[in-house]
Amino acid sequence: MREEEIEKLRGVIRDCVSKHLYSSAIFFADKVAAITKDPADIYMQAQALFLGRHFRRAFHLLNASQIVLRDLRFRYLAAKCLEELKEWDQCLLMLGDEKLDEHGNAYDIKDNSAMYLDKDGEDREINISSAIYFLRGKAYEALENRAKARQWYKAAIKADPLCYEALECLIENHMLTCEEETSLFSSLQFGPEDGWLSSFYSCLIKKNYKENVVEAKFKELGKESSKTNLSSQSFMRALKDNTDLLACKAEYYHQSGEYQKCFELTSGLLEKDPFHLKCIVVHLAAAMELGQSNELYLMASSLVKDHPQKALSWFAVGCYYYCIKKYDQSRRYFSKATSLDGTFAPAWIGFGNAYAVREEGDQAMSVYRTAARLFPGCHLPTLYIGMEYMRTHSFRLAEQFIMQAKAICPADPLVYNELGVVAYHKKEYNQAVWWFDKTLALIPNPLTEMWEPTVVNLAHAYRKLKMFHEAISFYEKALTLSTKSLSTYAGLAYTYHLQDNFSDAITYYHKALWLKPADPFCSEMLNVALADECRQGIDPKLDLR
């Protein structure tokens, strides 16, 4: 057979692969490889077998060729076959035993992969070494060696910043603290044409900073556009509505407590891309905070129908039951989600919260500890452990765990609020005021109803310090955020009472009792205030005996 005819058959094979006709591709690739014995044709045959899900046969073909020992691409494809076969130890053996230096970079790498393969020099390729490091990380993660998995994922993204999957695993599986994420990002070496990618990544990794950081990154993306062949306006227009960036922005809204804005943004995004799974997680969380049980029911039904084997689907069912306060059922479905995917952090958090809301502390702590071990870069399990210790009045242990959460994520205002609550219970009121002020400084303005308890806590701390004017100011500020808080009315009434302003105290005791008529503290203090006002109105010089 002439070379021209063989080249035409190679074209047929490539066309079959592009049209997903894998059996046809396997048939023709087998014939071409048998005729030529060329390593490039053997590799093409193995690729066709892999795409056709004939993993064992593809591995046998590659392993029998002996080229697998001399060519990284052959070795990588053979390891991919073993990955699909879940033979993780063999996968690691096939990839070889490379080492990392103290900075997390691999060394002693001999890549002579280009000698056999037909490549299109005009296309930009991801470094084969980066792909190998990523696969090695996946193998270690499957073997539950998350420390080594994290090291190799970092090595993969350092070897080539285009290896987005490595960054995705590090972020989605919460393998790095905020500080480690920032350090990793600063170590990446982007090409001169990758300025937009650098800005894009910086939006993805900084999850716990204010929303204006995202706006700044949008502007930075606009500036980077001038370095590309696209005009600035068209580049900005293209990225402005990008689903990944909008999902990132929604996550900022959620973590800032702006649930309504988050819900509106994710709702619009899901209308355009209803199967954007990352956005769905944020959408479910916002819907649960807003009590949107109907939306949760519809989302859960749709997900279970379309993706019955995904942890996200059963997480959505758990969210629905949690929203309607059926915590036993929610716990069952959160547990099912964790069994389907042990690396799905939201399901673990929901699982623990379903125990905690029923005050089943031991079970909640067990789940949170598991989550803290699995997700060292997620501060929420450690924070919730601290909150559970606080519920049982173990304030020293509570402070210890909440400080650990602060070390993992120093930008979450909820952490500082809980430190303030611990200081308040320990009667360290000046320290409590400092923590609550720090909390409010981290929250974007204007404040939302979510942060009303923090404002009330600050007012309580000022009252304890006998700084009554400051206390009253913050109680009144809390009332602008929510008019349905018994604690605010009771605290304001008691502060007026301590100032001997009995008239205002009685007014606010009545407002508190309107919210909860049977409240014992307000009922008793109302009687005291009425008696005090009566005594105040009597001239002490008069003897009424």
Coordinates of C-alpha atoms in Angstrom, one line a residue:
M1 CA 0.0 0.0 0.0
R2 CA 1.4 3.4 -1.0
E3 CA 2.2 6.1 1.5
E4 CA -0.5 8.4 0.1
E5 CA -3.2 5.7 0.7
I6 CA -1.9 5.1 4.3
E7 CA -2.1 8.9 4.9
K8 CA -5.7 9.0 3.7
L9 CA -6.5 6.2 6.1
R10 CA -4.9 8.2 8.9
G11 CA -7.2 11.0 7.9
V12 CA -10.2 8.7 8.1
I13 CA -9.2 7.6 11.6
R14 CA -8.9 11.2 12.8
D15 CA -12.3 11.9 11.2
C16 CA -13.9 8.9 12.9
V17 CA -12.6 10.1 16.3
S18 CA -13.9 13.6 15.7
K19 CA -17.3 12.1 14.8
H20 CA -17.2 9.7 17.8
L21 CA -17.3 6.7 15.6
Y22 CA -14.8 4.8 17.8
S23 CA -15.4 1.3 16.5
S24 CA -14.6 2.5 13.0
A25 CA -11.5 4.3 14.3
I26 CA -10.3 1.2 16.0
F27 CA -10.9 -0.9 12.9
F28 CA -8.9 1.4 10.6
A29 CA -6.2 2.2 13.1
D30 CA -5.5 -1.5 13.7
K31 CA -5.0 -2.0 9.9
V32 CA -2.7 1.0 9.6
A33 CA -0.6 0.0 12.6
A34 CA -0.3 -3.5 11.3
I35 CA 1.0 -2.2 7.9
T36 CA 3.4 0.5 9.1
K37 CA 4.5 -0.7 12.6
D38 CA 5.1 3.0 13.1
P39 CA 5.0 4.1 16.8
A40 CA 2.8 7.1 15.9
D41 CA 0.3 4.7 14.3
I42 CA 0.5 2.4 17.3
Y43 CA -0.2 5.4 19.5
M44 CA -3.2 6.4 17.4
Q45 CA -4.6 2.8 17.7
A46 CA -4.2 2.9 21.4
Q47 CA -6.0 6.3 21.5
A48 CA -8.9 4.9 19.5
L49 CA -9.1 1.9 21.9
F50 CA -9.0 4.2 24.9
L51 CA -11.8 6.4 23.5
G52 CA -13.8 3.3 22.7
R53 CA -13.4 2.3 26.4
H54 CA -11.3 -0.8 25.6
F55 CA -8.9 0.1 28.4
R56 CA -7.4 -3.3 29.0
R57 CA -6.7 -3.9 25.3
A58 CA -5.2 -0.4 24.9
F59 CA -3.0 -1.0 27.9
H60 CA -1.8 -4.3 26.6
L61 CA -1.0 -2.8 23.2
L62 CA 1.0 0.0 24.7
N63 CA 2.8 -2.2 27.2
A64 CA 3.7 -4.7 24.5
S65 CA 5.2 -2.1 22.3
Q66 CA 8.2 -1.5 24.6
I67 CA 8.1 2.1 23.5
V68 CA 6.1 2.8 26.7
L69 CA 9.4 2.7 28.6
R70 CA 11.0 5.4 26.4
D71 CA 8.2 7.8 25.6
L72 CA 6.3 9.8 28.2
R73 CA 3.2 10.1 26.1
F74 CA 3.0 6.3 25.7
R75 CA 3.5 6.0 29.4
Y76 CA 0.9 8.6 30.2
L77 CA -1.8 6.9 28.0
A78 CA -1.0 3.5 29.6
A79 CA -1.4 5.1 33.1
K80 CA -4.7 6.6 32.0
C81 CA -5.9 3.1 31.0
L82 CA -4.9 1.9 34.5
E83 CA -6.8 4.9 36.0
E84 CA -10.0 3.9 34.2
L85 CA -9.4 0.3 35.5
K86 CA -9.0 1.7 39.1
E87 CA -5.6 0.0 39.4
W88 CA -4.1 2.9 41.2
D89 CA -0.9 1.2 42.5
Q90 CA -0.1 0.0 39.0
C91 CA -0.9 3.5 37.6
L92 CA 1.7 5.0 39.9
L93 CA 4.3 2.4 38.9
M94 CA 3.7 3.1 35.3
L95 CA 4.1 6.9 35.8
G96 CA 7.5 6.3 37.5
D97 CA 9.0 7.5 40.8
E98 CA 9.8 11.2 40.5
K99 CA 10.5 13.4 43.5
L100 CA 9.7 16.9 44.6
D101 CA 12.1 19.5 45.9
E102 CA 11.4 21.7 48.9
H103 CA 9.5 24.2 46.8
G104 CA 7.2 21.5 45.4
N105 CA 8.8 21.3 42.0
A106 CA 9.5 18.0 40.3
Y107 CA 13.1 17.2 39.2
D108 CA 15.1 14.6 37.3
I109 CA 12.7 14.5 34.4
K110 CA 13.8 13.2 31.1
D111 CA 11.2 13.9 28.4
N112 CA 12.0 12.5 25.0
S113 CA 8.4 12.2 24.0
A114 CA 8.6 14.2 20.8
M115 CA 10.7 11.7 18.9
Y116 CA 7.9 9.4 17.9
L117 CA 4.7 11.5 17.7
D118 CA 3.2 13.5 14.9
K119 CA 2.3 16.9 16.3
D120 CA 0.8 20.0 14.9
G121 CA 3.4 22.7 15.7
E122 CA 0.9 25.5 15.4
D123 CA -1.2 24.3 18.4
R124 CA -0.2 25.1 21.9
E125 CA 0.1 22.1 24.1
I126 CA -0.1 21.5 27.8
N127 CA 3.2 20.2 29.1
I128 CA 3.1 16.4 29.2
S129 CA 4.9 16.5 32.6
S130 CA 2.1 18.6 34.0
A131 CA -0.5 16.0 32.9
I132 CA 1.6 13.2 34.5
Y133 CA 1.9 15.1 37.8
F134 CA -1.9 15.7 37.8
L135 CA -2.6 12.0 37.1
R136 CA -0.2 11.0 39.9
G137 CA -2.1 13.4 42.2
K138 CA -5.4 11.7 41.3
A139 CA -3.9 8.3 42.0
Y140 CA -2.7 9.4 45.4
E141 CA -6.1 11.0 46.2
A142 CA -7.9 7.7 45.2
L143 CA -5.5 5.9 47.6
E144 CA -6.5 8.4 50.3
N145 CA -3.1 9.9 50.5
R146 CA -4.3 13.5 50.3
A147 CA -1.0 15.1 51.5
K148 CA 0.9 13.6 48.5
A149 CA -2.1 14.3 46.2
R150 CA -1.9 18.0 47.2
Q151 CA 1.8 18.1 46.5
W152 CA 1.4 16.6 43.0
Y153 CA -1.5 18.8 42.1
K154 CA 0.6 21.9 43.0
A155 CA 3.5 20.5 41.0
A156 CA 1.1 20.1 38.0
I157 CA -0.2 23.6 38.0
K158 CA 3.4 25.0 38.6
A159 CA 4.7 22.9 35.6
D160 CA 2.0 24.4 33.4
P161 CA -0.6 27.0 34.5
L162 CA -2.8 25.8 31.6
C163 CA -3.4 22.6 33.6
Y164 CA -6.7 24.0 35.0
E165 CA -7.8 20.6 36.3
A166 CA -5.1 20.6 38.9
L167 CA -6.1 24.0 40.2
E168 CA -9.7 22.9 40.2
C169 CA -9.0 19.9 42.4
L170 CA -7.0 22.0 44.8
I171 CA -9.8 24.6 45.1
E172 CA -12.9 22.4 44.9
N173 CA -11.5 19.8 47.4
H174 CA -10.4 22.6 49.8
M175 CA -6.8 21.3 49.9
L176 CA -5.1 24.7 50.5
T177 CA -5.6 27.4 53.1
C178 CA -6.2 31.0 51.8
E179 CA -2.6 31.8 52.5
E180 CA -1.4 28.7 50.6
E181 CA -3.6 29.5 47.7
T182 CA -2.2 33.0 47.4
S183 CA 1.4 31.7 47.7
L184 CA 0.7 29.1 45.0
F185 CA -0.8 31.7 42.7
S186 CA 2.1 34.0 43.1
S187 CA 4.5 31.2 42.1
L188 CA 2.8 30.4 38.8
Q189 CA 4.7 31.5 35.7
F190 CA 2.2 32.7 33.1
G191 CA 3.2 33.4 29.5
P192 CA 3.1 37.0 28.1
E193 CA -0.2 36.2 26.4
D194 CA -1.8 34.7 29.5
G195 CA -2.5 37.9 31.4
W196 CA -6.2 37.4 31.2
L197 CA -5.7 33.8 32.6
S198 CA -3.8 35.2 35.6
S199 CA -6.6 37.6 36.4
F200 CA -9.2 34.8 35.9
Y201 CA -7.4 32.5 38.3
S202 CA -7.0 35.2 40.9
C203 CA -10.8 35.6 40.9
L204 CA -11.2 31.8 41.4
I205 CA -8.9 31.4 44.3
K206 CA -9.7 34.3 46.6
K207 CA -13.0 33.1 47.9
N208 CA -13.3 35.0 51.1
Y209 CA -12.6 38.6 50.3
K210 CA -15.1 41.4 49.6
E211 CA -17.1 41.5 46.4
N212 CA -15.3 44.6 45.2
V213 CA -12.2 42.5 44.8
V214 CA -14.1 40.7 42.0
E215 CA -15.1 44.0 40.5
A216 CA -11.4 45.0 40.5
K217 CA -10.5 41.8 38.7
F218 CA -13.1 42.5 36.1
K219 CA -11.4 45.8 35.4
E220 CA -8.0 44.1 35.4
L221 CA -9.3 41.6 32.8
G222 CA -10.4 44.7 30.7
K223 CA -6.8 46.1 30.9
E224 CA -5.3 42.7 30.0
S225 CA -7.5 42.7 26.9
S226 CA -5.4 45.4 25.3
K227 CA -2.5 42.9 25.1
T228 CA -4.6 40.5 22.9
N229 CA -5.7 40.7 19.3
L230 CA -9.3 41.3 20.4
S231 CA -10.4 44.8 21.0
S232 CA -10.8 45.9 24.7
Q233 CA -14.6 46.2 24.4
S234 CA -15.2 42.9 22.7
F235 CA -12.9 41.1 25.1
M236 CA -14.7 42.6 28.1
R237 CA -18.1 41.9 26.6
A238 CA -17.0 38.2 26.1
L239 CA -15.9 37.8 29.7
K240 CA -18.5 39.9 31.4
D241 CA -21.2 37.2 31.0
N242 CA -18.9 34.2 31.4
T243 CA -20.6 31.6 33.5
D244 CA -17.5 30.6 35.5
L245 CA -16.8 34.2 36.5
L246 CA -20.5 34.9 37.3
A247 CA -20.5 31.8 39.5
C248 CA -17.4 33.1 41.3
K249 CA -19.2 36.4 41.8
A250 CA -22.3 34.6 43.2
E251 CA -20.0 32.8 45.7
Y252 CA -18.8 36.2 46.9
Y253 CA -22.3 37.4 47.4
H254 CA -23.2 34.2 49.3
Q255 CA -20.2 34.5 51.6
S256 CA -21.0 38.2 52.2
G257 CA -24.5 37.2 53.4
E258 CA -26.2 38.9 50.4
Y259 CA -28.3 35.9 49.7
Q260 CA -31.0 37.7 47.6
K261 CA -28.4 39.1 45.2
C262 CA -26.7 35.7 45.1
F263 CA -30.0 34.0 44.3
E264 CA -30.9 36.4 41.6
L265 CA -27.5 36.1 39.9
T266 CA -27.5 32.3 40.0
S267 CA -31.1 32.2 38.8
G268 CA -30.2 34.2 35.7
L269 CA -27.1 32.1 35.1
L270 CA -29.0 28.9 35.4
E271 CA -31.5 30.1 32.8
K272 CA -28.6 30.3 30.3
D273 CA -26.8 27.2 31.5
P274 CA -29.1 25.0 33.6
F275 CA -26.4 22.3 34.0
H276 CA -23.6 24.5 35.4
L277 CA -22.9 22.3 38.4
K278 CA -20.7 24.7 40.3
C279 CA -23.4 27.4 40.1
I280 CA -26.1 24.9 41.2
V281 CA -24.3 24.4 44.5
V282 CA -24.3 28.1 45.3
H283 CA -27.9 28.4 44.1
L284 CA -29.0 25.7 46.4
A285 CA -27.2 27.3 49.4
A286 CA -28.8 30.7 48.7
A287 CA -32.2 29.2 48.2
M288 CA -31.9 27.4 51.6
E289 CA -30.9 30.6 53.4
L290 CA -33.9 32.4 51.9
G291 CA -36.3 29.6 52.7
Q292 CA -37.1 29.0 49.0
S293 CA -38.5 25.4 49.6
N294 CA -40.4 25.3 46.3
E295 CA -37.2 26.2 44.3
L296 CA -35.3 23.6 46.3
Y297 CA -37.9 20.9 45.6
L298 CA -37.9 21.7 41.8
M299 CA -34.1 21.7 41.6
A300 CA -33.8 18.5 43.6
S301 CA -36.4 16.7 41.5
S302 CA -34.6 17.8 38.3
L303 CA -31.2 16.8 39.5
V304 CA -32.2 13.4 40.8
K305 CA -33.9 12.7 37.4
D306 CA -30.9 13.9 35.3
H307 CA -28.0 12.9 37.6
P308 CA -29.0 10.1 39.9
Q309 CA -25.4 9.0 40.5
K310 CA -24.1 12.5 41.4
A311 CA -23.6 13.5 45.0
L312 CA -25.0 17.0 44.1
S313 CA -28.4 15.6 43.4
W314 CA -28.9 14.0 46.8
F315 CA -27.3 17.0 48.4
A316 CA -30.1 19.1 46.8
V317 CA -32.7 16.7 48.3
G318 CA -31.0 17.1 51.7
C319 CA -31.2 20.9 51.4
Y320 CA -34.9 20.7 50.7
Y321 CA -35.7 18.6 53.7
Y322 CA -33.4 20.8 55.9
C323 CA -35.3 23.9 54.6
I324 CA -38.7 22.5 55.7
K325 CA -37.1 21.4 59.0
K326 CA -37.3 17.7 58.5
Y327 CA -33.8 17.1 59.8
D328 CA -33.9 13.3 60.0
Q329 CA -34.7 13.0 56.3
S330 CA -32.1 15.7 55.4
R331 CA -29.4 13.9 57.4
R332 CA -30.2 10.7 55.5
Y333 CA -29.8 12.3 52.1
F334 CA -26.7 14.3 53.1
S335 CA -25.2 11.0 54.2
K336 CA -26.1 9.4 50.9
A337 CA -24.3 12.3 49.1
T338 CA -21.1 11.7 51.1
S339 CA -21.2 8.0 50.3
L340 CA -21.4 8.7 46.6
D341 CA -18.6 11.3 46.7
G342 CA -16.5 11.5 49.8
T343 CA -14.8 14.7 48.5
F344 CA -18.0 16.7 48.2
A345 CA -17.5 19.2 51.0
P346 CA -21.0 20.8 51.1
A347 CA -22.6 17.4 51.8
W348 CA -20.3 16.9 54.8
I349 CA -21.1 20.4 56.2
G350 CA -24.9 19.8 55.7
F351 CA -24.6 16.3 57.3
G352 CA -23.0 17.8 60.4
N353 CA -25.4 20.7 60.5
A354 CA -28.4 18.4 60.4
Y355 CA -27.1 16.8 63.6
A356 CA -26.1 20.1 65.2
V357 CA -29.6 21.7 64.7
R358 CA -31.1 18.8 66.7
E359 CA -28.4 19.3 69.4
E360 CA -26.9 15.9 68.8
G361 CA -23.5 17.2 69.6
D362 CA -21.5 14.0 69.6
Q363 CA -22.6 12.9 66.1
A364 CA -22.2 16.5 64.7
M365 CA -18.6 16.7 66.1
S366 CA -17.8 13.3 64.6
V367 CA -18.9 14.5 61.1
Y368 CA -17.2 17.9 61.5
R369 CA -13.9 16.2 62.5
T370 CA -14.1 13.9 59.4
A371 CA -14.7 17.0 57.2
A372 CA -11.8 18.9 58.8
R373 CA -9.5 15.9 58.1
L374 CA -10.7 15.6 54.5
F375 CA -10.7 19.3 53.7
P376 CA -7.7 21.0 55.5
G377 CA -8.3 24.2 53.4
C378 CA -11.9 24.6 54.5
H379 CA -12.3 26.5 57.8
L380 CA -16.0 25.7 58.3
P381 CA -15.7 22.2 59.9
T382 CA -13.2 23.6 62.4
L383 CA -15.3 26.7 63.1
Y384 CA -18.4 24.5 63.7
I385 CA -16.5 22.3 66.1
G386 CA -15.7 25.4 68.0
M387 CA -19.3 26.5 68.0
E388 CA -20.4 23.0 69.3
Y389 CA -17.9 23.4 72.2
M390 CA -19.3 26.8 72.8
R391 CA -22.8 25.4 73.0
T392 CA -21.6 23.0 75.8
H393 CA -19.9 26.0 77.6
S394 CA -16.4 24.7 76.9
F395 CA -15.1 28.1 76.0
R396 CA -11.4 27.5 76.1
L397 CA -11.7 24.6 73.6
A398 CA -14.1 26.6 71.6
E399 CA -11.6 29.5 71.3
Q400 CA -8.9 27.1 70.3
F401 CA -10.8 25.6 67.4
I402 CA -12.2 29.0 66.2
M403 CA -8.6 30.4 66.2
Q404 CA -7.6 27.4 64.0
A405 CA -10.4 28.3 61.6
K406 CA -9.1 31.9 61.6
A407 CA -5.6 30.7 60.7
I408 CA -7.1 28.7 57.7
C409 CA -9.3 31.6 56.5
P410 CA -8.5 35.0 58.1
A411 CA -11.0 36.9 56.0
D412 CA -14.3 35.3 57.1
P413 CA -16.3 37.7 59.3
L414 CA -18.2 34.9 60.9
V415 CA -15.0 33.6 62.5
Y416 CA -14.5 37.0 64.2
N417 CA -18.1 37.1 65.4
E418 CA -17.7 33.7 67.1
L419 CA -14.5 34.8 68.7
G420 CA -16.4 37.8 70.1
V421 CA -19.1 35.6 71.4
V422 CA -16.5 33.4 73.2
A423 CA -14.8 36.5 74.7
Y424 CA -18.3 37.8 75.9
H425 CA -19.0 34.5 77.6
K426 CA -15.6 34.6 79.3
K427 CA -16.5 38.1 80.5
E428 CA -13.7 39.7 78.5
Y429 CA -15.9 42.5 77.2
N430 CA -13.2 44.8 75.8
Q431 CA -11.9 41.9 73.8
A432 CA -15.4 41.1 72.7
V433 CA -15.9 44.6 71.4
W434 CA -12.7 44.4 69.5
W435 CA -13.7 41.2 67.8
F436 CA -17.2 42.4 66.9
D437 CA -15.8 45.7 65.5
K438 CA -13.4 43.6 63.4
T439 CA -16.4 41.5 62.2
L440 CA -18.3 44.6 61.0
A441 CA -15.1 46.0 59.3
L442 CA -15.0 42.9 57.1
I443 CA -18.6 43.0 56.0
P444 CA -19.4 45.0 52.9
N445 CA -21.8 47.9 53.3
P446 CA -24.7 48.2 53.5
L447 CA -25.2 45.6 56.3
T448 CA -27.8 42.9 55.7
E449 CA -30.2 41.2 58.1
M450 CA -27.8 38.3 58.4
W451 CA -25.4 40.4 60.4
E452 CA -28.0 41.8 62.8
P453 CA -26.9 39.4 65.6
T454 CA -23.4 40.8 65.4
V455 CA -24.6 44.3 65.9
V456 CA -26.7 43.2 68.8
N457 CA -23.7 41.3 70.3
L458 CA -21.6 44.5 70.1
A459 CA -24.4 46.5 71.8
H460 CA -24.5 43.8 74.6
A461 CA -20.8 44.1 75.1
Y462 CA -20.9 47.9 75.3
R463 CA -23.8 47.6 77.9
K464 CA -21.6 45.2 80.0
L465 CA -18.9 47.9 79.9
K466 CA -21.5 50.5 81.1
M467 CA -21.0 52.4 77.8
F468 CA -24.7 52.9 77.5
H469 CA -24.8 55.6 74.8
E470 CA -22.7 53.3 72.4
A471 CA -24.9 50.4 73.4
I472 CA -28.1 52.2 72.6
S473 CA -26.6 53.4 69.3
F474 CA -25.9 49.8 68.1
Y475 CA -29.3 48.5 69.4
E476 CA -31.0 51.1 67.3
K477 CA -28.8 50.2 64.3
A478 CA -29.8 46.6 64.8
L479 CA -33.5 47.6 64.7
T480 CA -32.9 49.1 61.2
L481 CA -31.8 45.7 60.1
S482 CA -34.6 43.6 61.7
T483 CA -37.6 44.6 63.8
K484 CA -38.3 41.0 64.8
S485 CA -35.5 40.3 67.3
L486 CA -36.6 39.8 70.9
S487 CA -32.9 40.2 72.1
T488 CA -32.6 43.7 70.6
Y489 CA -35.8 45.0 72.2
A490 CA -35.0 43.4 75.5
G491 CA -31.4 44.7 75.5
L492 CA -32.4 48.2 74.6
A493 CA -35.1 48.2 77.3
Y494 CA -32.6 47.0 79.9
T495 CA -30.0 49.6 78.9
Y496 CA -32.6 52.4 79.3
H497 CA -33.6 50.8 82.6
L498 CA -30.0 50.9 83.8
Q499 CA -29.9 54.6 82.9
D500 CA -33.1 55.1 85.0
N501 CA -34.9 56.1 81.9
F502 CA -37.9 54.0 83.0
S503 CA -40.4 55.4 80.4
D504 CA -38.4 54.2 77.4
A505 CA -37.5 51.0 79.2
I506 CA -41.2 50.2 79.7
T507 CA -41.9 51.0 76.0
Y508 CA -39.3 48.5 74.8
Y509 CA -40.2 45.9 77.3
H510 CA -43.7 46.0 75.9
K511 CA -42.4 45.7 72.3
A512 CA -40.3 42.7 73.4
L513 CA -43.3 41.1 75.0
W514 CA -45.4 41.7 71.9
L515 CA -42.9 39.4 70.1
K516 CA -42.9 36.8 72.9
P517 CA -45.6 37.4 75.5
A518 CA -44.3 34.6 77.8
D519 CA -40.7 35.8 78.0
P520 CA -39.8 35.5 81.7
F521 CA -37.0 38.1 81.8
C522 CA -39.0 40.9 80.0
S523 CA -42.1 40.1 82.1
E524 CA -40.2 40.4 85.4
M525 CA -38.2 43.4 84.4
L526 CA -41.3 45.2 83.1
N527 CA -42.8 44.9 86.6
V528 CA -39.6 46.2 88.1
A529 CA -39.5 49.1 85.7
L530 CA -43.1 50.0 86.5
A531 CA -42.4 49.9 90.2
D532 CA -39.3 52.0 89.8
E533 CA -41.2 54.6 87.7
C534 CA -43.8 54.8 90.4
R535 CA -41.2 55.3 93.1
Q536 CA -39.5 57.9 91.0
G537 CA -42.7 59.9 90.7
I538 CA -43.2 60.2 94.5
D539 CA -41.6 63.2 96.3
P540 CA -39.2 61.6 98.8
K541 CA -40.0 64.5 101.3
L542 CA -43.6 63.3 101.6
D543 CA -44.3 60.7 104.3
L544 CA -47.3 58.7 103.1
R545 CA -47.5 56.5 106.2

